[in-house]
Amino acid sequence: MTAPILRSLVDLRAATAPWQRAGQRIGIVPTMGALHDGHLSLIAAAKQTCERVIVTIFVNPRQFSSPEDLAGYPRTEHADAAKLARFDVDAIYVPDGDQMYPGGFATTVTVSGLTEVMDGIHRPGHFQGVATVVAKLFAQTSATDAFFGEKDYQQLQVVRRMARDLDIPITVHGCPTIREIDGLAMSSRNLLLSDRARTIAPVLIEQMEEMSEAITAGQDFAAAQEGAIAALMRAGFTGVDYFEMRANDDLALLTAATQPARLFAAAWLAGVRLIDNIAIQG
Ligand code: AMP
């Protein structure tokens, strides 16, 4: 059954009110569209946990640092709706900019600490945009459960912190990263890669896996990091924003895996910024 596409908050609330009255668990899967199997895995997880599932599609202007990046972001609403048809979701919420940010909108949600590293530095204002739109989506949908990908691990931790700090009664579930056969993490931005860049892109995860093995084998972190960055540049990447090991919970910078940790990387390839992260096998 094709789910209704709802474009206004009034229609969304009309749909969710009976579900709430019936005490049903409502799952939300926030996305920016250009849906791929990574997104669909979140929807499958939501379907397993919740009686009702809402997928939201909103390319949130407030989380983009540059107008060119926002303008170039893939938008594929028809194909997205077709992909969602086989999941039997209960609603697809596709608000427009005025619905989310009407004239006079003046509130911004800021999460400190977690947002002062990695993408928080390299994409100024990004996490404020994310936290603000996600807080709104939580309030608009009255969801009991939310599903986010570990692909964007820093974002997942920021959303968890925001929900906890604002006493939003929602359980935030983190779901594993879905990858292409060659290891590249699925991402809507992969659509922007040229054929040649697409063949180079998996070098990012290959270097992260090698580095993870080096750390587990007790090798010096700084030397392994230098080697990985040099290998990326040799392969054709044009810049590396960060290639770091951090603690799972508070994202503190580490140079040895003395606690549950992940490797995080962001690198530029042919004008496209790729990010990825993996757990360090302890
Ligand atoms: P986006 O549309 O890029 O904003 O992503 C929407 C949600 O899908 C976020 O929670 C992402 O972390 C998640 N996501 C994106 N790519 C993947 C992936 N390859 N595997 C799992 N989840 C993903």
PDB file of C-alpha atoms and ligand atoms in Angstrom:
ATOM      1  CA  MET A   1       0.000   0.000   0.000  1.00  0.00           C
ATOM      2  CA  THR A   2       1.337   3.438  -0.898  1.00  0.00           C
ATOM      3  CA  ALA A   3       1.653   5.668   2.140  1.00  0.00           C
ATOM      4  CA  PRO A   4       0.126   9.122   2.024  1.00  0.00           C
ATOM      5  CA  ILE A   5       2.552  11.984   1.394  1.00  0.00           C
ATOM      6  CA  LEU A   6       1.772  14.647   3.989  1.00  0.00           C
ATOM      7  CA  ARG A   7       3.075  18.152   3.411  1.00  0.00           C
ATOM      8  CA  SER A   8       1.562  20.103   6.288  1.00  0.00           C
ATOM      9  CA  LEU A   9       1.783  19.842  10.054  1.00  0.00           C
ATOM     10  CA  VAL A  10      -2.027  19.917  10.246  1.00  0.00           C
ATOM     11  CA  ASP A  11      -2.255  16.780   8.085  1.00  0.00           C
ATOM     12  CA  LEU A  12       0.553  15.095  10.009  1.00  0.00           C
ATOM     13  CA  ARG A  13      -1.144  15.715  13.367  1.00  0.00           C
ATOM     14  CA  ALA A  14      -4.479  14.484  11.976  1.00  0.00           C
ATOM     15  CA  ALA A  15      -2.739  11.230  11.026  1.00  0.00           C
ATOM     16  CA  THR A  16      -0.864  10.725  14.297  1.00  0.00           C
ATOM     17  CA  ALA A  17      -3.639  11.716  16.742  1.00  0.00           C
ATOM     18  CA  PRO A  18      -5.530   8.365  16.534  1.00  0.00           C
ATOM     19  CA  TRP A  19      -2.253   6.428  16.793  1.00  0.00           C
ATOM     20  CA  GLN A  20      -1.385   8.332  19.958  1.00  0.00           C
ATOM     21  CA  ARG A  21      -4.868   7.798  21.406  1.00  0.00           C
ATOM     22  CA  ALA A  22      -4.472   4.077  20.792  1.00  0.00           C
ATOM     23  CA  GLY A  23      -1.140   4.155  22.654  1.00  0.00           C
ATOM     24  CA  GLN A  24       0.762   2.902  19.609  1.00  0.00           C
ATOM     25  CA  ARG A  25       4.526   3.162  19.258  1.00  0.00           C
ATOM     26  CA  ILE A  26       5.327   5.662  16.539  1.00  0.00           C
ATOM     27  CA  GLY A  27       8.723   5.438  14.863  1.00  0.00           C
ATOM     28  CA  ILE A  28      10.280   8.301  12.932  1.00  0.00           C
ATOM     29  CA  VAL A  29      13.038   7.932  10.339  1.00  0.00           C
ATOM     30  CA  PRO A  30      14.303  11.429   9.467  1.00  0.00           C
ATOM     31  CA  THR A  31      16.004  11.679   6.061  1.00  0.00           C
ATOM     32  CA  MET A  32      16.954  14.212   3.423  1.00  0.00           C
ATOM     33  CA  GLY A  33      15.712  11.899   0.656  1.00  0.00           C
ATOM     34  CA  ALA A  34      17.650  10.367  -2.269  1.00  0.00           C
ATOM     35  CA  LEU A  35      16.882   7.157  -0.444  1.00  0.00           C
ATOM     36  CA  HIS A  36      19.274   4.197  -0.594  1.00  0.00           C
ATOM     37  CA  ASP A  37      19.562   0.880   1.223  1.00  0.00           C
ATOM     38  CA  GLY A  38      21.096   2.627   4.259  1.00  0.00           C
ATOM     39  CA  HIS A  39      17.914   4.621   4.761  1.00  0.00           C
ATOM     40  CA  LEU A  40      15.781   1.559   4.028  1.00  0.00           C
ATOM     41  CA  SER A  41      17.573  -0.405   6.768  1.00  0.00           C
ATOM     42  CA  LEU A  42      16.455   2.237   9.278  1.00  0.00           C
ATOM     43  CA  ILE A  43      12.891   1.873   8.051  1.00  0.00           C
ATOM     44  CA  ALA A  44      13.100  -1.920   8.397  1.00  0.00           C
ATOM     45  CA  ALA A  45      14.356  -1.472  11.986  1.00  0.00           C
ATOM     46  CA  ALA A  46      11.521   0.962  12.712  1.00  0.00           C
ATOM     47  CA  LYS A  47       8.951  -1.476  11.291  1.00  0.00           C
ATOM     48  CA  GLN A  48      10.246  -4.179  13.640  1.00  0.00           C
ATOM     49  CA  THR A  49       9.911  -2.002  16.743  1.00  0.00           C
ATOM     50  CA  CYS A  50       6.946   0.265  16.075  1.00  0.00           C
ATOM     51  CA  GLU A  51       3.300  -0.149  15.109  1.00  0.00           C
ATOM     52  CA  ARG A  52       3.443   3.054  13.067  1.00  0.00           C
ATOM     53  CA  VAL A  53       6.326   4.382  11.003  1.00  0.00           C
ATOM     54  CA  ILE A  54       6.742   7.895   9.609  1.00  0.00           C
ATOM     55  CA  VAL A  55       9.533   8.624   7.131  1.00  0.00           C
ATOM     56  CA  THR A  56      10.390  12.295   6.843  1.00  0.00           C
ATOM     57  CA  ILE A  57      12.063  13.797   3.794  1.00  0.00           C
ATOM     58  CA  PHE A  58      13.323  17.330   4.217  1.00  0.00           C
ATOM     59  CA  VAL A  59      16.497  18.810   2.749  1.00  0.00           C
ATOM     60  CA  ASN A  60      17.135  21.055   5.719  1.00  0.00           C
ATOM     61  CA  PRO A  61      18.705  24.329   4.541  1.00  0.00           C
ATOM     62  CA  ARG A  62      19.913  25.138   8.062  1.00  0.00           C
ATOM     63  CA  GLN A  63      22.366  22.246   8.170  1.00  0.00           C
ATOM     64  CA  PHE A  64      24.200  23.225   4.973  1.00  0.00           C
ATOM     65  CA  SER A  65      27.193  25.497   5.284  1.00  0.00           C
ATOM     66  CA  SER A  66      27.216  26.643   1.649  1.00  0.00           C
ATOM     67  CA  PRO A  67      24.412  27.556  -0.792  1.00  0.00           C
ATOM     68  CA  GLU A  68      26.137  25.529  -3.568  1.00  0.00           C
ATOM     69  CA  ASP A  69      26.122  22.387  -1.429  1.00  0.00           C
ATOM     70  CA  LEU A  70      22.400  22.869  -0.687  1.00  0.00           C
ATOM     71  CA  ALA A  71      21.560  23.555  -4.345  1.00  0.00           C
ATOM     72  CA  GLY A  72      23.530  20.497  -5.530  1.00  0.00           C
ATOM     73  CA  TYR A  73      22.050  18.060  -2.997  1.00  0.00           C
ATOM     74  CA  PRO A  74      20.200  15.250  -4.850  1.00  0.00           C
ATOM     75  CA  ARG A  75      16.393  15.474  -4.807  1.00  0.00           C
ATOM     76  CA  THR A  76      14.525  12.387  -6.042  1.00  0.00           C
ATOM     77  CA  GLU A  77      11.038  12.493  -4.505  1.00  0.00           C
ATOM     78  CA  HIS A  78       9.280  10.252  -7.050  1.00  0.00           C
ATOM     79  CA  ALA A  79      11.911   7.529  -6.852  1.00  0.00           C
ATOM     80  CA  ASP A  80      11.884   7.844  -3.045  1.00  0.00           C
ATOM     81  CA  ALA A  81       8.114   7.337  -2.851  1.00  0.00           C
ATOM     82  CA  ALA A  82       8.439   4.276  -5.126  1.00  0.00           C
ATOM     83  CA  LYS A  83      11.125   2.765  -2.879  1.00  0.00           C
ATOM     84  CA  LEU A  84       8.984   3.344   0.192  1.00  0.00           C
ATOM     85  CA  ALA A  85       5.975   1.571  -1.362  1.00  0.00           C
ATOM     86  CA  ARG A  86       7.321  -1.877  -0.525  1.00  0.00           C
ATOM     87  CA  PHE A  87       7.884  -0.989   3.139  1.00  0.00           C
ATOM     88  CA  ASP A  88       4.272  -0.278   3.989  1.00  0.00           C
ATOM     89  CA  VAL A  89       5.112   2.818   6.051  1.00  0.00           C
ATOM     90  CA  ASP A  90       2.211   4.760   7.534  1.00  0.00           C
ATOM     91  CA  ALA A  91       3.124   8.261   6.398  1.00  0.00           C
ATOM     92  CA  ILE A  92       5.741  10.117   4.385  1.00  0.00           C
ATOM     93  CA  TYR A  93       6.138  13.620   5.755  1.00  0.00           C
ATOM     94  CA  VAL A  94       7.591  16.035   3.200  1.00  0.00           C
ATOM     95  CA  PRO A  95       7.269  19.540   4.643  1.00  0.00           C
ATOM     96  CA  ASP A  96       8.444  22.533   2.652  1.00  0.00           C
ATOM     97  CA  GLY A  97      10.756  25.243   3.968  1.00  0.00           C
ATOM     98  CA  ASP A  98       7.895  27.546   5.034  1.00  0.00           C
ATOM     99  CA  GLN A  99       6.251  24.734   6.984  1.00  0.00           C
ATOM    100  CA  MET A 100       9.428  24.123   8.984  1.00  0.00           C
ATOM    101  CA  TYR A 101      10.682  27.703   9.239  1.00  0.00           C
ATOM    102  CA  PRO A 102       7.768  30.120   8.922  1.00  0.00           C
ATOM    103  CA  GLY A 103       8.439  33.872   8.915  1.00  0.00           C
ATOM    104  CA  GLY A 104       9.707  35.060  12.282  1.00  0.00           C
ATOM    105  CA  PHE A 105      11.203  31.688  13.212  1.00  0.00           C
ATOM    106  CA  ALA A 106      13.764  32.557  15.885  1.00  0.00           C
ATOM    107  CA  THR A 107      14.800  29.441  17.810  1.00  0.00           C
ATOM    108  CA  THR A 108      17.998  27.435  17.471  1.00  0.00           C
ATOM    109  CA  VAL A 109      18.944  24.321  19.411  1.00  0.00           C
ATOM    110  CA  THR A 110      22.637  24.201  20.318  1.00  0.00           C
ATOM    111  CA  VAL A 111      24.324  21.148  21.806  1.00  0.00           C
ATOM    112  CA  SER A 112      27.732  22.014  23.224  1.00  0.00           C
ATOM    113  CA  GLY A 113      30.761  19.742  23.644  1.00  0.00           C
ATOM    114  CA  LEU A 114      29.920  16.971  21.171  1.00  0.00           C
ATOM    115  CA  THR A 115      29.539  19.538  18.390  1.00  0.00           C
ATOM    116  CA  GLU A 116      32.894  21.218  18.991  1.00  0.00           C
ATOM    117  CA  VAL A 117      34.922  18.526  17.185  1.00  0.00           C
ATOM    118  CA  MET A 118      35.098  16.981  13.692  1.00  0.00           C
ATOM    119  CA  ASP A 119      32.103  18.047  11.558  1.00  0.00           C
ATOM    120  CA  GLY A 120      31.257  20.681  14.174  1.00  0.00           C
ATOM    121  CA  ILE A 121      34.495  22.444  13.238  1.00  0.00           C
ATOM    122  CA  HIS A 122      34.535  21.706   9.520  1.00  0.00           C
ATOM    123  CA  ARG A 123      30.851  22.455   8.920  1.00  0.00           C
ATOM    124  CA  PRO A 124      30.094  25.541  11.043  1.00  0.00           C
ATOM    125  CA  GLY A 125      26.435  25.668  12.120  1.00  0.00           C
ATOM    126  CA  HIS A 126      25.744  22.167  10.764  1.00  0.00           C
ATOM    127  CA  PHE A 127      24.811  20.545  14.072  1.00  0.00           C
ATOM    128  CA  GLN A 128      22.737  23.524  15.179  1.00  0.00           C
ATOM    129  CA  GLY A 129      20.742  23.009  11.999  1.00  0.00           C
ATOM    130  CA  VAL A 130      20.465  19.276  12.648  1.00  0.00           C
ATOM    131  CA  ALA A 131      19.510  19.610  16.327  1.00  0.00           C
ATOM    132  CA  THR A 132      16.920  22.285  15.546  1.00  0.00           C
ATOM    133  CA  VAL A 133      15.202  20.368  12.753  1.00  0.00           C
ATOM    134  CA  VAL A 134      15.294  17.061  14.611  1.00  0.00           C
ATOM    135  CA  ALA A 135      13.821  18.671  17.757  1.00  0.00           C
ATOM    136  CA  LYS A 136      11.030  20.062  15.573  1.00  0.00           C
ATOM    137  CA  LEU A 137      10.420  16.722  13.851  1.00  0.00           C
ATOM    138  CA  PHE A 138      10.245  14.971  17.230  1.00  0.00           C
ATOM    139  CA  ALA A 139       7.704  17.534  18.446  1.00  0.00           C
ATOM    140  CA  GLN A 140       5.693  17.463  15.220  1.00  0.00           C
ATOM    141  CA  THR A 141       5.407  13.667  14.981  1.00  0.00           C
ATOM    142  CA  SER A 142       5.098  12.840  18.721  1.00  0.00           C
ATOM    143  CA  ALA A 143       7.241   9.814  17.885  1.00  0.00           C
ATOM    144  CA  THR A 144       8.108   7.374  20.672  1.00  0.00           C
ATOM    145  CA  ASP A 145      11.144   6.014  18.800  1.00  0.00           C
ATOM    146  CA  ALA A 146      13.627   7.502  16.333  1.00  0.00           C
ATOM    147  CA  PHE A 147      16.028   5.674  14.026  1.00  0.00           C
ATOM    148  CA  PHE A 148      19.377   7.134  13.004  1.00  0.00           C
ATOM    149  CA  GLY A 149      22.391   5.635  11.221  1.00  0.00           C
ATOM    150  CA  GLU A 150      25.799   5.085  12.763  1.00  0.00           C
ATOM    151  CA  LYS A 151      27.084   6.294   9.379  1.00  0.00           C
ATOM    152  CA  ASP A 152      26.643   9.758  10.907  1.00  0.00           C
ATOM    153  CA  TYR A 153      27.854   8.741  14.352  1.00  0.00           C
ATOM    154  CA  GLN A 154      28.555  12.250  15.635  1.00  0.00           C
ATOM    155  CA  GLN A 155      25.050  13.280  14.574  1.00  0.00           C
ATOM    156  CA  LEU A 156      23.594  10.240  16.370  1.00  0.00           C
ATOM    157  CA  GLN A 157      25.333  11.228  19.618  1.00  0.00           C
ATOM    158  CA  VAL A 158      24.272  14.867  19.231  1.00  0.00           C
ATOM    159  CA  VAL A 159      20.632  13.832  18.738  1.00  0.00           C
ATOM    160  CA  ARG A 160      20.778  11.512  21.763  1.00  0.00           C
ATOM    161  CA  ARG A 161      22.199  14.311  23.924  1.00  0.00           C
ATOM    162  CA  MET A 162      19.621  16.813  22.667  1.00  0.00           C
ATOM    163  CA  ALA A 163      16.682  14.462  23.363  1.00  0.00           C
ATOM    164  CA  ARG A 164      18.020  13.667  26.834  1.00  0.00           C
ATOM    165  CA  ASP A 165      18.762  17.275  27.744  1.00  0.00           C
ATOM    166  CA  LEU A 166      15.377  18.537  26.555  1.00  0.00           C
ATOM    167  CA  ASP A 167      13.481  15.652  28.239  1.00  0.00           C
ATOM    168  CA  ILE A 168      11.934  14.588  24.965  1.00  0.00           C
ATOM    169  CA  PRO A 169      10.261  11.222  25.656  1.00  0.00           C
ATOM    170  CA  ILE A 170      11.747   9.338  22.728  1.00  0.00           C
ATOM    171  CA  THR A 171      14.111   6.374  22.382  1.00  0.00           C
ATOM    172  CA  VAL A 172      16.895   7.077  19.865  1.00  0.00           C
ATOM    173  CA  HIS A 173      18.072   3.892  18.126  1.00  0.00           C
ATOM    174  CA  GLY A 174      21.470   3.754  16.360  1.00  0.00           C
ATOM    175  CA  CYS A 175      21.566   1.395  13.348  1.00  0.00           C
ATOM    176  CA  PRO A 176      24.678  -0.057  11.659  1.00  0.00           C
ATOM    177  CA  THR A 177      26.201   1.471   8.528  1.00  0.00           C
ATOM    178  CA  ILE A 178      25.116  -0.199   5.277  1.00  0.00           C
ATOM    179  CA  ARG A 179      27.871  -0.452   2.664  1.00  0.00           C
ATOM    180  CA  GLU A 180      28.275  -1.066  -1.036  1.00  0.00           C
ATOM    181  CA  ILE A 181      29.906  -4.362  -2.034  1.00  0.00           C
ATOM    182  CA  ASP A 182      33.323  -2.663  -2.215  1.00  0.00           C
ATOM    183  CA  GLY A 183      32.925  -1.268   1.305  1.00  0.00           C
ATOM    184  CA  LEU A 184      32.002   2.328   0.486  1.00  0.00           C
ATOM    185  CA  ALA A 185      29.415   3.551   3.004  1.00  0.00           C
ATOM    186  CA  MET A 186      26.136   4.235   1.222  1.00  0.00           C
ATOM    187  CA  SER A 187      25.380   7.934   1.042  1.00  0.00           C
ATOM    188  CA  SER A 188      23.137  10.172  -1.016  1.00  0.00           C
ATOM    189  CA  ARG A 189      26.285  12.144  -1.835  1.00  0.00           C
ATOM    190  CA  ASN A 190      27.761   9.116  -3.654  1.00  0.00           C
ATOM    191  CA  LEU A 191      25.408  10.072  -6.515  1.00  0.00           C
ATOM    192  CA  LEU A 192      27.584  13.156  -6.992  1.00  0.00           C
ATOM    193  CA  LEU A 193      30.768  11.118  -7.637  1.00  0.00           C
ATOM    194  CA  SER A 194      32.061  10.751 -11.209  1.00  0.00           C
ATOM    195  CA  ASP A 195      32.670   7.173 -12.438  1.00  0.00           C
ATOM    196  CA  ARG A 196      36.384   7.611 -11.848  1.00  0.00           C
ATOM    197  CA  ALA A 197      35.940   9.084  -8.365  1.00  0.00           C
ATOM    198  CA  ARG A 198      33.552   6.251  -7.498  1.00  0.00           C
ATOM    199  CA  THR A 199      36.360   3.721  -8.147  1.00  0.00           C
ATOM    200  CA  ILE A 200      38.691   5.631  -5.806  1.00  0.00           C
ATOM    201  CA  ALA A 201      36.140   6.219  -3.015  1.00  0.00           C
ATOM    202  CA  PRO A 202      36.503   2.795  -1.284  1.00  0.00           C
ATOM    203  CA  VAL A 203      40.139   3.638  -0.475  1.00  0.00           C
ATOM    204  CA  LEU A 204      38.717   5.628   2.446  1.00  0.00           C
ATOM    205  CA  ILE A 205      37.257   2.579   4.230  1.00  0.00           C
ATOM    206  CA  GLU A 206      40.254   0.462   3.207  1.00  0.00           C
ATOM    207  CA  GLN A 207      42.595   2.905   4.951  1.00  0.00           C
ATOM    208  CA  MET A 208      40.330   3.058   7.990  1.00  0.00           C
ATOM    209  CA  GLU A 209      40.308  -0.735   8.257  1.00  0.00           C
ATOM    210  CA  GLU A 210      44.100  -0.893   7.922  1.00  0.00           C
ATOM    211  CA  MET A 211      44.454   1.781  10.563  1.00  0.00           C
ATOM    212  CA  SER A 212      42.074  -0.038  12.890  1.00  0.00           C
ATOM    213  CA  GLU A 213      44.189  -3.193  12.540  1.00  0.00           C
ATOM    214  CA  ALA A 214      47.376  -1.193  13.169  1.00  0.00           C
ATOM    215  CA  ILE A 215      45.914   0.280  16.362  1.00  0.00           C
ATOM    216  CA  THR A 216      44.705  -3.121  17.556  1.00  0.00           C
ATOM    217  CA  ALA A 217      48.203  -4.497  16.873  1.00  0.00           C
ATOM    218  CA  GLY A 218      49.602  -1.773  19.144  1.00  0.00           C
ATOM    219  CA  GLN A 219      51.281   0.337  16.463  1.00  0.00           C
ATOM    220  CA  ASP A 220      52.029   4.016  17.074  1.00  0.00           C
ATOM    221  CA  PHE A 221      48.864   6.026  16.351  1.00  0.00           C
ATOM    222  CA  ALA A 222      50.514   9.135  14.869  1.00  0.00           C
ATOM    223  CA  ALA A 223      52.614   7.110  12.413  1.00  0.00           C
ATOM    224  CA  ALA A 224      49.602   5.038  11.293  1.00  0.00           C
ATOM    225  CA  GLN A 225      47.538   8.215  10.889  1.00  0.00           C
ATOM    226  CA  GLU A 226      50.226   9.872   8.775  1.00  0.00           C
ATOM    227  CA  GLY A 227      50.493   6.765   6.580  1.00  0.00           C
ATOM    228  CA  ALA A 228      46.720   6.590   6.071  1.00  0.00           C
ATOM    229  CA  ILE A 229      46.405  10.252   5.100  1.00  0.00           C
ATOM    230  CA  ALA A 230      49.352   9.946   2.678  1.00  0.00           C
ATOM    231  CA  ALA A 231      47.735   6.863   1.095  1.00  0.00           C
ATOM    232  CA  LEU A 232      44.453   8.759   0.586  1.00  0.00           C
ATOM    233  CA  MET A 233      46.239  11.641  -1.112  1.00  0.00           C
ATOM    234  CA  ARG A 234      48.190   9.229  -3.335  1.00  0.00           C
ATOM    235  CA  ALA A 235      44.930   7.535  -4.363  1.00  0.00           C
ATOM    236  CA  GLY A 236      43.475  10.840  -5.571  1.00  0.00           C
ATOM    237  CA  PHE A 237      41.708  12.399  -2.555  1.00  0.00           C
ATOM    238  CA  THR A 238      42.321  16.140  -2.510  1.00  0.00           C
ATOM    239  CA  GLY A 239      42.086  16.809   1.210  1.00  0.00           C
ATOM    240  CA  VAL A 240      41.467  15.183   4.578  1.00  0.00           C
ATOM    241  CA  ASP A 241      39.447  17.179   7.113  1.00  0.00           C
ATOM    242  CA  TYR A 242      40.124  14.667   9.884  1.00  0.00           C
ATOM    243  CA  PHE A 243      41.226  11.069  10.425  1.00  0.00           C
ATOM    244  CA  GLU A 244      40.937  10.502  14.161  1.00  0.00           C
ATOM    245  CA  MET A 245      40.213   8.008  16.903  1.00  0.00           C
ATOM    246  CA  ARG A 246      37.625   9.055  19.451  1.00  0.00           C
ATOM    247  CA  ALA A 247      35.728   7.597  22.409  1.00  0.00           C
ATOM    248  CA  ASN A 248      32.318   6.150  21.522  1.00  0.00           C
ATOM    249  CA  ASP A 249      30.344   8.004  24.152  1.00  0.00           C
ATOM    250  CA  ASP A 250      31.718  11.563  24.495  1.00  0.00           C
ATOM    251  CA  LEU A 251      33.872  11.638  21.308  1.00  0.00           C
ATOM    252  CA  ALA A 252      36.989  12.522  23.330  1.00  0.00           C
ATOM    253  CA  LEU A 253      40.175  12.384  21.215  1.00  0.00           C
ATOM    254  CA  LEU A 254      42.259   9.241  21.854  1.00  0.00           C
ATOM    255  CA  THR A 255      45.685   8.049  20.731  1.00  0.00           C
ATOM    256  CA  ALA A 256      45.241   4.524  22.115  1.00  0.00           C
ATOM    257  CA  ALA A 257      42.126   2.364  22.252  1.00  0.00           C
ATOM    258  CA  THR A 258      41.933   2.393  26.040  1.00  0.00           C
ATOM    259  CA  GLN A 259      38.113   2.463  25.984  1.00  0.00           C
ATOM    260  CA  PRO A 260      35.396   1.638  23.405  1.00  0.00           C
ATOM    261  CA  ALA A 261      36.497   3.749  20.439  1.00  0.00           C
ATOM    262  CA  ARG A 262      35.877   4.472  16.775  1.00  0.00           C
ATOM    263  CA  LEU A 263      37.880   5.811  13.883  1.00  0.00           C
ATOM    264  CA  PHE A 264      36.339   8.825  12.186  1.00  0.00           C
ATOM    265  CA  ALA A 265      37.313  10.258   8.813  1.00  0.00           C
ATOM    266  CA  ALA A 266      36.178  12.992   6.457  1.00  0.00           C
ATOM    267  CA  ALA A 267      37.949  13.414   3.126  1.00  0.00           C
ATOM    268  CA  TRP A 268      37.420  15.234  -0.164  1.00  0.00           C
ATOM    269  CA  LEU A 269      37.276  13.424  -3.482  1.00  0.00           C
ATOM    270  CA  ALA A 270      36.564  15.292  -6.735  1.00  0.00           C
ATOM    271  CA  GLY A 271      34.682  18.027  -4.889  1.00  0.00           C
ATOM    272  CA  VAL A 272      32.573  15.593  -2.829  1.00  0.00           C
ATOM    273  CA  ARG A 273      33.070  15.285   0.920  1.00  0.00           C
ATOM    274  CA  LEU A 274      32.897  11.686   2.133  1.00  0.00           C
ATOM    275  CA  ILE A 275      32.613  10.742   5.815  1.00  0.00           C
ATOM    276  CA  ASP A 276      32.832   7.359   7.484  1.00  0.00           C
ATOM    277  CA  ASN A 277      33.511   5.769  10.854  1.00  0.00           C
ATOM    278  CA  ILE A 278      34.166   2.271  12.163  1.00  0.00           C
ATOM    279  CA  ALA A 279      34.441   0.635  15.559  1.00  0.00           C
ATOM    280  CA  ILE A 280      37.960  -0.316  16.675  1.00  0.00           C
ATOM    281  CA  GLN A 281      38.040  -4.009  17.443  1.00  0.00           C
ATOM    282  CA  GLY A 282      39.304  -4.095  21.044  1.00  0.00           C
TER     283      GLY A 282
HETATM  284  P1  AMP B   1      20.508  11.648   5.358  1.00  0.00           P
HETATM  285  O1  AMP B   1      19.404  11.482   4.376  1.00  0.00           O
HETATM  286  O2  AMP B   1      21.862  11.573   4.759  1.00  0.00           O
HETATM  287  O3  AMP B   1      20.312  12.844   6.253  1.00  0.00           O
HETATM  288  O4  AMP B   1      20.436  10.384   6.317  1.00  0.00           O
HETATM  289  C1  AMP B   1      19.245  10.062   6.983  1.00  0.00           C
HETATM  290  C2  AMP B   1      19.524   8.967   7.962  1.00  0.00           C
HETATM  291  O5  AMP B   1      20.033   7.819   7.277  1.00  0.00           O
HETATM  292  C3  AMP B   1      20.578   9.356   9.001  1.00  0.00           C
HETATM  293  O6  AMP B   1      20.203   8.834  10.269  1.00  0.00           O
HETATM  294  C4  AMP B   1      21.815   8.688   8.480  1.00  0.00           C
HETATM  295  O7  AMP B   1      22.764   8.387   9.477  1.00  0.00           O
HETATM  296  C5  AMP B   1      21.235   7.407   7.902  1.00  0.00           C
HETATM  297  N1  AMP B   1      22.137   6.822   6.918  1.00  0.00           N
HETATM  298  C6  AMP B   1      22.715   7.439   5.862  1.00  0.00           C
HETATM  299  N2  AMP B   1      23.538   6.591   5.220  1.00  0.00           N
HETATM  300  C7  AMP B   1      23.485   5.414   5.882  1.00  0.00           C
HETATM  301  C8  AMP B   1      24.122   4.141   5.724  1.00  0.00           C
HETATM  302  N3  AMP B   1      24.984   3.911   4.728  1.00  0.00           N
HETATM  303  N4  AMP B   1      23.819   3.148   6.604  1.00  0.00           N
HETATM  304  C9  AMP B   1      22.942   3.373   7.614  1.00  0.00           C
HETATM  305  N5  AMP B   1      22.317   4.549   7.830  1.00  0.00           N
HETATM  306  C10 AMP B   1      22.581   5.553   6.984  1.00  0.00           C
END
